[in-house]
XYZ file of C-alpha atoms in Angstrom:
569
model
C -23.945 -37.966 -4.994
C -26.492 -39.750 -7.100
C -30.146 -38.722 -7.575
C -31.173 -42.177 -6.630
C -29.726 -41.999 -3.358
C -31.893 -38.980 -2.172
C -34.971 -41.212 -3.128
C -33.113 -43.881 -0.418
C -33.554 -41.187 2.172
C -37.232 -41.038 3.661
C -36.415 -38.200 5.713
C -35.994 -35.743 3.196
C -40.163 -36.824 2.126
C -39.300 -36.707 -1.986
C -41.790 -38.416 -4.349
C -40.150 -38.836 -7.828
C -42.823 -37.134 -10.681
C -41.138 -38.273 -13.508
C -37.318 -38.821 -15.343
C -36.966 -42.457 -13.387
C -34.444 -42.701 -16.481
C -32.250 -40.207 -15.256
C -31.571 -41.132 -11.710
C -27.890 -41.898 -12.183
C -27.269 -37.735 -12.466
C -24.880 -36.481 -10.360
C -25.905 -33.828 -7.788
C -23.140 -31.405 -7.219
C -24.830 -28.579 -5.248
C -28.075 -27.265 -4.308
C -29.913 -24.142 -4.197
C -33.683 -22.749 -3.476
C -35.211 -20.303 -5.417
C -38.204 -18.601 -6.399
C -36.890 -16.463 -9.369
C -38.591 -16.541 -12.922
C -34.793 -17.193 -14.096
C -32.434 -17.860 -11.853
C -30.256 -19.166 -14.602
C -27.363 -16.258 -13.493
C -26.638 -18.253 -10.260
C -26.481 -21.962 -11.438
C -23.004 -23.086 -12.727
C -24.167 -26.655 -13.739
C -25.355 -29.798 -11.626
C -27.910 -28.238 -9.003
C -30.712 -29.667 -7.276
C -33.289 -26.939 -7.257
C -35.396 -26.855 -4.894
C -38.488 -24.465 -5.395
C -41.836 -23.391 -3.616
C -43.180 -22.232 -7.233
C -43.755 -18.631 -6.134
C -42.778 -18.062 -10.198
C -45.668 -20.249 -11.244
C -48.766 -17.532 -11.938
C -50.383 -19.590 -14.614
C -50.190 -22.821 -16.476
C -47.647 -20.843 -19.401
C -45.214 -20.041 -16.721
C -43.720 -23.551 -16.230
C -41.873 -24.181 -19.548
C -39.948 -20.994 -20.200
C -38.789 -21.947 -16.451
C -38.090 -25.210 -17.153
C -36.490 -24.870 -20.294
C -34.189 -22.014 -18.237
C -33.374 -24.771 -15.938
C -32.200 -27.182 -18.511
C -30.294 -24.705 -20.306
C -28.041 -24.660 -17.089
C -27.874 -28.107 -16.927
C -28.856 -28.636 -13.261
C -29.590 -32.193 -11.883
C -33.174 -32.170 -11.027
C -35.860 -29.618 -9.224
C -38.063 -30.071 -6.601
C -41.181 -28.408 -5.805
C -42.623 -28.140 -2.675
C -45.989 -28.817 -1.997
C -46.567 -26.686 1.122
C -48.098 -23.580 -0.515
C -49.759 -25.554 -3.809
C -50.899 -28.866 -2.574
C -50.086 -30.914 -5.471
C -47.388 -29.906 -7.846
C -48.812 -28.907 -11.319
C -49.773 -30.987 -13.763
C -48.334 -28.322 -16.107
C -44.772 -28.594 -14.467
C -44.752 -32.247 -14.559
C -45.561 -32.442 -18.233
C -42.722 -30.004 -19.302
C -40.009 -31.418 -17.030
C -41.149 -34.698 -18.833
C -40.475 -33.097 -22.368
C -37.247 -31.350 -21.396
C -36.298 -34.668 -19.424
C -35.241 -33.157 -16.126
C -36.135 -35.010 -13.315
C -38.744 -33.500 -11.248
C -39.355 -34.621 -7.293
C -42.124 -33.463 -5.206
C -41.068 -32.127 -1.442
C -43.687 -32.926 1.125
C -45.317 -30.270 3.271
C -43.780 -31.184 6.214
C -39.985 -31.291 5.309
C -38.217 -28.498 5.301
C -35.810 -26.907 2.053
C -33.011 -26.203 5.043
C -33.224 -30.395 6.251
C -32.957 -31.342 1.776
C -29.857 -28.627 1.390
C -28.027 -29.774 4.279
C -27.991 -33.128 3.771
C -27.145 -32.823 -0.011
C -23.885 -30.320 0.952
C -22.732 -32.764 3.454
C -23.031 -35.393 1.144
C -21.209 -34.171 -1.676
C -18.810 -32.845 0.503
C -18.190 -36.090 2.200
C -17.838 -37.288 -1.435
C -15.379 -34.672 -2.511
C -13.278 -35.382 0.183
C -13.549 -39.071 -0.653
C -12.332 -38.209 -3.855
C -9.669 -35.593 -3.093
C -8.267 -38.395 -0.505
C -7.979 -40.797 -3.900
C -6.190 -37.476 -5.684
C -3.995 -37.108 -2.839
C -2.743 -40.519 -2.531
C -2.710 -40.859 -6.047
C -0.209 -37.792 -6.722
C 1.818 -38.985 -3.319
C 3.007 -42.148 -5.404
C 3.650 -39.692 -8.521
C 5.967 -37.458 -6.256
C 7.274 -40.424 -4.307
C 8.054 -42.309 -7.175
C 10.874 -40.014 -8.808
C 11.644 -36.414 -10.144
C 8.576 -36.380 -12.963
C 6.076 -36.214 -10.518
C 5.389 -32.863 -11.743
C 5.346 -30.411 -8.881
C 3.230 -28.188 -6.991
C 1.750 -26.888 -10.102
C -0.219 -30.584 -10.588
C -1.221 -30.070 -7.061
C -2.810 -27.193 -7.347
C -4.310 -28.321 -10.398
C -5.930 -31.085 -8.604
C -7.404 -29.295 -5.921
C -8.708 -27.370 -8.589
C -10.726 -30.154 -10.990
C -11.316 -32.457 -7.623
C -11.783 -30.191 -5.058
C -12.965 -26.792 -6.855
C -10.449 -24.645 -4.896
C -7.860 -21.861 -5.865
C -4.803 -21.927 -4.592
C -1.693 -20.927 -4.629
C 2.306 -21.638 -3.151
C 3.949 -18.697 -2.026
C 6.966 -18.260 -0.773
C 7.369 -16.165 2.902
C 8.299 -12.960 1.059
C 5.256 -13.029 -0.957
C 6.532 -14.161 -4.341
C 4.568 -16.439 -6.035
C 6.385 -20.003 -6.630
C 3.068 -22.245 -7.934
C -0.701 -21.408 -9.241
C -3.453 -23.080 -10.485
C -2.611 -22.701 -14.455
C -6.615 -21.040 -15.717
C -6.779 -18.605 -12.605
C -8.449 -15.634 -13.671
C -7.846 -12.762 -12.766
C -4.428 -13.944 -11.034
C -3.407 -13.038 -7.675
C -1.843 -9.573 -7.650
C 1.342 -8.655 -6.197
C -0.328 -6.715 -3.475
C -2.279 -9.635 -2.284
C 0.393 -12.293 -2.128
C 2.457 -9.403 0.015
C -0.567 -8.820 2.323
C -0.923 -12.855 2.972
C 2.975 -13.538 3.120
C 2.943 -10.503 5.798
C -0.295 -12.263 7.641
C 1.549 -15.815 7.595
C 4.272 -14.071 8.840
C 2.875 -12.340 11.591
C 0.385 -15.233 12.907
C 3.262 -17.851 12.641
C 5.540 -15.516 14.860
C 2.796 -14.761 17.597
C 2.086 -18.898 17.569
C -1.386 -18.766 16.425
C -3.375 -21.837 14.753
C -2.889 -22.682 11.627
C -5.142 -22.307 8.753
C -4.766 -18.476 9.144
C -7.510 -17.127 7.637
C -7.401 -13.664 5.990
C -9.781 -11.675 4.724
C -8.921 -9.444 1.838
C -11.426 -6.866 0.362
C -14.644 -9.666 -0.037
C -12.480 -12.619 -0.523
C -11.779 -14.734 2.520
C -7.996 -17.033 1.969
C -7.084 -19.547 3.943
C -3.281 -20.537 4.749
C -1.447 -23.168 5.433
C 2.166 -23.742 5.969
C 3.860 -25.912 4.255
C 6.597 -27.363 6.055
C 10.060 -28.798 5.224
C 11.458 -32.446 5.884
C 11.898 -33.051 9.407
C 9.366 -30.388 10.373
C 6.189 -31.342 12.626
C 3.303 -33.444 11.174
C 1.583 -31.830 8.372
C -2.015 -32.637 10.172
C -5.030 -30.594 11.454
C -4.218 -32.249 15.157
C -0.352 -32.259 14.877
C -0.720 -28.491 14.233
C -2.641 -28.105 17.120
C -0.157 -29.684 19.249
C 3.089 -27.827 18.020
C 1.622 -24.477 18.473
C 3.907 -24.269 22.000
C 6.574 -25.882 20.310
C 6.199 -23.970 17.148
C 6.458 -20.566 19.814
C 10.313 -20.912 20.470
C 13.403 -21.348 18.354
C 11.894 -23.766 15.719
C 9.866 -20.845 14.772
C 12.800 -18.730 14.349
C 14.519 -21.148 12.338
C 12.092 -21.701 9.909
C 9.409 -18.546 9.691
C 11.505 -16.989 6.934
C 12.137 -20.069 4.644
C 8.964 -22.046 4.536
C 6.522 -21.867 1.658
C 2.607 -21.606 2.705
C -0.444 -22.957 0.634
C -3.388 -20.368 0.734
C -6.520 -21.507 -0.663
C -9.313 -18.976 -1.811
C -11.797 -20.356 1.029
C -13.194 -19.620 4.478
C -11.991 -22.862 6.564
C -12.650 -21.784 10.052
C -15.801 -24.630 9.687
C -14.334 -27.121 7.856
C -14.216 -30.726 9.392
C -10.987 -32.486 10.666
C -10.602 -34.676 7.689
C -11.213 -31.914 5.010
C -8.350 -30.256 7.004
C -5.821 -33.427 7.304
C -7.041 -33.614 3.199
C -5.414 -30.007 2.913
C -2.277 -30.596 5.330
C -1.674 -33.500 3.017
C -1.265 -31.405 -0.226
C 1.208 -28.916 1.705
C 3.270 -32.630 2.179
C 3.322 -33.228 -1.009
C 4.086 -29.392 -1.847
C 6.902 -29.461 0.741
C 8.631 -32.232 -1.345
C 8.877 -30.243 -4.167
C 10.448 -27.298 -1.533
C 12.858 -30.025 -0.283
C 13.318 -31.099 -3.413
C 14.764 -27.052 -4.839
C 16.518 -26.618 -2.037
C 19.039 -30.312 -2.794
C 19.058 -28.650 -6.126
C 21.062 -25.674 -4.224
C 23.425 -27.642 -2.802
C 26.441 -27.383 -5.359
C 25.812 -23.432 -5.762
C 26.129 -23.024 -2.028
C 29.108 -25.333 -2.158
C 31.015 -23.355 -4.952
C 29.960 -20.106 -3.062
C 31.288 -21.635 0.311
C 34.765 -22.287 -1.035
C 35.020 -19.248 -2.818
C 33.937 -17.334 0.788
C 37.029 -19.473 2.690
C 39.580 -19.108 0.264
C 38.959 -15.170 0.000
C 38.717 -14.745 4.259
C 41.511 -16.950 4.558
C 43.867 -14.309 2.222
C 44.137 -16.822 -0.453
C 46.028 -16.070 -3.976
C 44.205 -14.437 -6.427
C 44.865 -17.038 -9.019
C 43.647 -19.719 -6.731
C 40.303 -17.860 -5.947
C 40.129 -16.819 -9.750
C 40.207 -21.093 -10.530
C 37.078 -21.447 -8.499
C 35.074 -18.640 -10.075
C 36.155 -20.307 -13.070
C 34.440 -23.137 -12.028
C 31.754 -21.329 -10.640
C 30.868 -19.505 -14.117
C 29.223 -22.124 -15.869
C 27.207 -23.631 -13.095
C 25.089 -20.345 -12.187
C 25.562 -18.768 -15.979
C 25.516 -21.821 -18.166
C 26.936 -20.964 -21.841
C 28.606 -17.753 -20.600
C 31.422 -17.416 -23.185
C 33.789 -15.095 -20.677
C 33.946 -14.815 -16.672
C 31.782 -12.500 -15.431
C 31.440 -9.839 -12.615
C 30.510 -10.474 -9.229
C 28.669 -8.765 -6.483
C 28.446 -9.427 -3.351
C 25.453 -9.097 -0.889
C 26.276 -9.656 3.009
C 22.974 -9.964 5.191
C 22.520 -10.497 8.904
C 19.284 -11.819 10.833
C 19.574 -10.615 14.589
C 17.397 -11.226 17.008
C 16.404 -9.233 19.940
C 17.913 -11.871 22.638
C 20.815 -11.678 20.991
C 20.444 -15.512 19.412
C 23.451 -16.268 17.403
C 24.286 -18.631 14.788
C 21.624 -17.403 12.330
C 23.081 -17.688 9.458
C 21.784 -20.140 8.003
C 18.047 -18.270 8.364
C 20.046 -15.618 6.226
C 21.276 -18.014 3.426
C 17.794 -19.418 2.957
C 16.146 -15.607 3.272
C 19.202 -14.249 0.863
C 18.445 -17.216 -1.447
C 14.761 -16.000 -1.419
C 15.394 -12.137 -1.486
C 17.691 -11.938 -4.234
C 14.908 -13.771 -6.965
C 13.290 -11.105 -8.873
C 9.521 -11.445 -7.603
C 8.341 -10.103 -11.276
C 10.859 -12.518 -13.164
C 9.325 -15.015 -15.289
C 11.288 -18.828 -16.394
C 13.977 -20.311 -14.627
C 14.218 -19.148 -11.286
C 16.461 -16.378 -10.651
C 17.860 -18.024 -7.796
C 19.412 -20.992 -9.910
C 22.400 -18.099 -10.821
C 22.976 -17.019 -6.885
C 25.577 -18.876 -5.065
C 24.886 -18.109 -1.257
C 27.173 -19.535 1.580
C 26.801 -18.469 5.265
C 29.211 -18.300 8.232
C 27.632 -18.462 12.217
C 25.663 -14.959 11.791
C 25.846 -13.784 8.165
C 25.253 -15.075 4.451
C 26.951 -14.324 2.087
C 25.912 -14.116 -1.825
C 28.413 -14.199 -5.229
C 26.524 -12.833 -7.369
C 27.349 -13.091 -11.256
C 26.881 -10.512 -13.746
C 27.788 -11.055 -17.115
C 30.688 -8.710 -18.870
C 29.376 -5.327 -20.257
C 30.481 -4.657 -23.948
C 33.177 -2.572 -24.975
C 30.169 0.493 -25.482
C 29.244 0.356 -22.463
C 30.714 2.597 -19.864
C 31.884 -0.336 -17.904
C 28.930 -0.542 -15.173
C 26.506 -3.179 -14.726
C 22.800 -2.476 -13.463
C 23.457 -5.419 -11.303
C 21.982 -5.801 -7.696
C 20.374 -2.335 -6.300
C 20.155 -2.323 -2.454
C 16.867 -0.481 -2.297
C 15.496 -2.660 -4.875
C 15.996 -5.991 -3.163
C 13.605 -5.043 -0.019
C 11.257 -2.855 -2.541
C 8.772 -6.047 -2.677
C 9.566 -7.834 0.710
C 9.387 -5.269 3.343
C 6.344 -5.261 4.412
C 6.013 -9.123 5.001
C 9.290 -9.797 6.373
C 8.039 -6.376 8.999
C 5.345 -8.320 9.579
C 7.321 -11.357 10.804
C 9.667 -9.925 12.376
C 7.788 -7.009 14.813
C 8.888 -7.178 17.938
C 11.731 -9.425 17.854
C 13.951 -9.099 14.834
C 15.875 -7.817 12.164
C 16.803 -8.325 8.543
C 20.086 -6.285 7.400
C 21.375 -6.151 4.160
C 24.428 -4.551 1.978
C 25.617 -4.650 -1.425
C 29.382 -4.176 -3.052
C 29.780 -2.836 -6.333
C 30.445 -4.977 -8.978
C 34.443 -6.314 -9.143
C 35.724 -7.648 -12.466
C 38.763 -10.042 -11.308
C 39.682 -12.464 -8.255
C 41.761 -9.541 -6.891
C 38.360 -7.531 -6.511
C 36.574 -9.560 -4.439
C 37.937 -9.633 -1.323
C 37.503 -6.159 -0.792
C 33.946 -6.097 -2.298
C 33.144 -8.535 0.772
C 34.748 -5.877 2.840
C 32.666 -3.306 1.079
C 28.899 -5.509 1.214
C 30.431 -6.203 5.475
C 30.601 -2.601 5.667
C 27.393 -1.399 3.721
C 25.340 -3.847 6.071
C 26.656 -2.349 9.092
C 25.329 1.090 7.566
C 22.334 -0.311 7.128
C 22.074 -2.427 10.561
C 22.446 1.606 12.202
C 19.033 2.750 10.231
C 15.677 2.195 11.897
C 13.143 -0.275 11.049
C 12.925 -4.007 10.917
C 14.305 -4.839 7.374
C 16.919 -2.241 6.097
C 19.845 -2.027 3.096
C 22.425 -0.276 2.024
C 24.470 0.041 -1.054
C 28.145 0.593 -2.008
C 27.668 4.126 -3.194
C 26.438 5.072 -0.053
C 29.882 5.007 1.401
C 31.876 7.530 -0.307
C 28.841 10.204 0.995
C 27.725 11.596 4.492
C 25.464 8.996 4.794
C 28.286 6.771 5.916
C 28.650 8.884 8.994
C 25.592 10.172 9.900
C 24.690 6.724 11.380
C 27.828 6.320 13.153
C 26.920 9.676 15.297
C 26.200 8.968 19.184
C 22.671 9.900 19.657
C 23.032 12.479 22.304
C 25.837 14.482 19.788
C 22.908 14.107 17.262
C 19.917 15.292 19.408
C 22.326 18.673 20.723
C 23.657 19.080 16.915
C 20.054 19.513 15.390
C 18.870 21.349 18.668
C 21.105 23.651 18.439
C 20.520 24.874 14.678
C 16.467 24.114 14.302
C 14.861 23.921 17.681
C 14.686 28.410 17.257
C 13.367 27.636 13.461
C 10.889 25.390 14.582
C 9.854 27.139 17.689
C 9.383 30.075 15.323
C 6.985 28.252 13.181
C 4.856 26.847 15.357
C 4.251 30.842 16.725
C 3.645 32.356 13.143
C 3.096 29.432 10.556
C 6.075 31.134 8.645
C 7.704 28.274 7.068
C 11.132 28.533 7.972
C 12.272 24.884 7.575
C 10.587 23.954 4.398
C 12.141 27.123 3.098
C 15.787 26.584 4.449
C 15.208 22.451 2.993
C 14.106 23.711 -0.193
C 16.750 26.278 -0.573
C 19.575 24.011 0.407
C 17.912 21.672 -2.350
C 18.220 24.220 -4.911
C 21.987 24.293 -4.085
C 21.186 28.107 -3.276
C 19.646 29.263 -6.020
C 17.199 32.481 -5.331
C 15.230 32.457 -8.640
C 15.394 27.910 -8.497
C 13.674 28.038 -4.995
C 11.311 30.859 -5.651
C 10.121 28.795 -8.374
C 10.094 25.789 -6.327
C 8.223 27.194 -3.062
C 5.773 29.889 -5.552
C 7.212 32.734 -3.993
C 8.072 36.102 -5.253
C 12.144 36.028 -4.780
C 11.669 39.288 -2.064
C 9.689 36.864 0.045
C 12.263 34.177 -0.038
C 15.082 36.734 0.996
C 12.621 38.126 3.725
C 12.122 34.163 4.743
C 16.189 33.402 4.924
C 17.322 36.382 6.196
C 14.927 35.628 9.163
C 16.638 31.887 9.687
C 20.067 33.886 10.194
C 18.788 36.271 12.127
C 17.173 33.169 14.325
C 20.233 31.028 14.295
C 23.108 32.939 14.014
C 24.242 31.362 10.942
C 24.629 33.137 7.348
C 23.707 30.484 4.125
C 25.631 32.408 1.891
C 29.028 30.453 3.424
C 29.731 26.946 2.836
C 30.402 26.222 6.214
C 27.285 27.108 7.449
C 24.811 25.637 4.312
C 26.732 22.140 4.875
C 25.578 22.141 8.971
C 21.869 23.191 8.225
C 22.258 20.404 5.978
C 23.351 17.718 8.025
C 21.000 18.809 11.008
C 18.253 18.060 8.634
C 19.292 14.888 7.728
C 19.612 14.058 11.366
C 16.660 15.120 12.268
């Protein structure tokens, strides 16, 4: 707003003392103080307003003045409820500093100036965001060079003064405003992703607002093309609707928009302002996912032609094809791996996998990776219940040793467990597995077979979001999940209920010491060294879990069922 205007409100009682000249100021803020120098909390375009509690003498007004100036705020104004009139002193250095100076009558109120200045400006922000808005809508709408959610943001930013940030529903960051300092950690796109998560599955009202250490975020979901209205009272009414299966369906692909505010008191149309960016933002998301479609074709005929027992030269003619499209300027073929994951559902609601193609897509992008997307080299297909990823790796040279770091099954959920957790307590899972890399057609059929079978592994672990990898099937860990509960619980009864038992009597130790000693593959003088015992004390310690269990660690036999009891335990 205008410093003329506030002289076109009689309510707010303001008498202009001098600067008539500079009336056509804009007034971006306001704040009241009584500091010698506030200067520290004025960013630029105040109106200050001021009982002159400073003011001690005639010398105290032009340091303050000049103070004021030097933070370029619109105007002040002095009250004259304590003072009478305002100083003649004041009024003469405002005049040689040219800041406009207004004098506040006795019976108005600072609170009734300050709120009719914030909802001013902020009716004129929005005004102006609503011109930004419609402005970048054409820009989008108009063909591929509109420019993305990074403009957006940017936008909001200049137009709007808000931070804020696209993230996709693991956490990874997929747009941000381009000056934001410090950035948004890792931890802190995790904690909101899980949040989003969470409130979106338990069908509460959208913004979400989350609080993390002081700062208060705000998010809103940005959803895809045929989705509900992006609106403050279309969200309200697909909150039952949003409860059920469309939920499901999309929790786990769509983006959200958090903005570094508190909007739990915004108005409507501030919030329709903000469910309008996430429109624009969500035609950028539809706009990436078209860009998928050929990968996920080449991956879906690849997938057919290997269940379907196809030759080996046929299959090796479409990962020919493939090669180029997801590694462009690769000289020779490369390796694949495959990843297999499964989204399940506690009712037992097939035909998810599609949810897993679009969560596979999302998992497998290196969250720390910066450039092109990761994702633009992962084909992903999907059959009723499962996805199903070919993923290239380019040859190793002849020094290598042949293997390729390639995709790491503990590694994939390192950075999205505790989000996807968060959306799925209480009524799903997310089960992954990974093949080792195969180097010809002929591989890859059994590498599916391999990822199929690592997922299972995984899918018998506890917890919400699990993997497993191909080494872990030529160990026990294959097995161990495979064994019926009730064999399990008599198994590690059996051997460690006594050592336990024992324990909790005399605080001796037993099971650390038999864990440790198994650890150290036997070794006295190792697990003396380990546990900072004298080795007498360690014999003392085993030859008590013999005499307790029957058993004798010095035979193979025996050290290999301690060991499995503990790793059923």
């Amino acid at each position: 707003m205008r410093l003329r205007a506030l002289l076109d409100t009689d309510a707010l009682g303001l008498k202009l003392l001098g600067g008539e000249d500079e009336l056509d100021r804009t007034v971006r803020g306001v704040m009241t103080t009584d500091l010698r120098d506030p200067s520290r909390y004025l960013s630029g375009g105040e109106l200050v307003l001021t009982g002159l509690a400073w003011r001690r003498d005639a010398a105290d007004s032009e340091p303050f003045v000049r103070l004021l100036v030097q933070a370029q705020v619109a105007a002040l104004a002095a009250g004259e409820a304590e003072l009478g009139d305002v100083p003649e002193d004041l009024v003469a250095a405002c005049a040689r500093h040219r800041l406009p100076l207004f004098a506040v009558h006795e019976s108005v109120a600072f609170a009734t100036i300050t709120e009719h200045v914030v909802r001013q400006v902020s009716g004129e922000r929005a005004g102006d965001l609503a011109a930004v808005v419609d402005r970048h809508r054409r820009m989008m709408t108009s063909g591929p060079a509109g420019g993305g959610p990074d403009v957006v943001l940017d936008l909001l930013g200049s137009d709007l003064d808000l931070r804020a940030w696209v993230l996709s529903p693991t956490g990874r960051q997929v747009a941000g405003p381009k000056d934001a300092e410090p950035p948004l950690p890792a931890e802190v796109c995790a904690e909101l992703a899980a949040e989003h998560l969470a409130a979106t599955r338990t069908g509460r009202r959208a913004p979400h607002r989350v609080s993390v250490g002081s700062t208060t975020y705000s998010l809103f979901p940005v959803r895809g093309r045929g989705q509900l209205p992006a609106t403050a009272a279309g969200t309200r009414v697909a909150q039952g609707a949003a409860a059920g299966r469309e939920v499901r369906e999309t929790v786990l692909s769509d983006w959200l928009l958090v903005v570094e505010a508190d909007a739990g008191d915004w108005a409507e149309e501030r919030l329709d302002l903000l469910y309008g960016v996430t429109q624009l933002i969500a035609v950028e998301r539809d706009r990436r996912d078209a860009a998928r479609t050929v990968r996920r074709r080449l991956a879906q005929e690849v997938l057919e032609l290997v269940q379907t027992g196809a030759a080996p030269a046929e299959i090796a003619a479409r990962l020919r094809v493939a090669a180029p499209v997801l590694l462009p300027g690769l000289g020779a073929a490369p390796h694949w791996q495959v990843v297999v994951a499964r989204v399940e559902w506690e009712d037992g609601d097939g035909q998810t996998g599609r949810i897993a193609q679009t969560l596979l897509e999302e998992i497998l992008v290196d969250p720390h990776a910066t450039g092109p997307e990761q994702s633009d080299r992962i084909a992903v297909a999907h059959t009723g219940e499962e996805a199903v990823a070919l993923v290239p790796l380019p040859a190793v040279s002849a020094e290598h040793d042949g293997s390729e770091a390639g995709v790491l099954a503990d590694a994939l959920l390192e950075s999205v467990r505790e989000p996807l957790s968060a959306g799925l307590d209480g009524d799903g899972r997310v089960t992954l597995g990974v093949s080792a890399a195969v180097h010809s057609a002929e591989g890859l059929r059994g590498a599916l077979e391999e990822a199929r079978h690592a997922r299972r592994v995984a899918a018998a672990r506890p917890g919400r979001v699990c993997a497993a990898g191909h080494q872990e099937l030529a160990s026990h860990v294959l097995l161990l999940p495979f064994v019926p509960d009730d064999v399990r619980r008599a198994f590690t009864a059996r051997l460690l209920d006594p050592l336990r038992d024992y324990d909790r009597r005399h605080r001796a130790e037993l099971i650390p010491t038999l864990e440790a000693f198994l650890d150290s593959d036997g070794s006295w003088t190792r697990c003396a060294n380990r546990l900072h015992l004298h080795v007498n004390t360690l014999r003392y310690r085993v030859g008590r879990i013999e005499q307790l269990t029957g058993r004798d660690l010095s035979r193979l036999e025996d050290k290999l069922d301690f060991f499995l009891a503990l790793r059923m335990s």
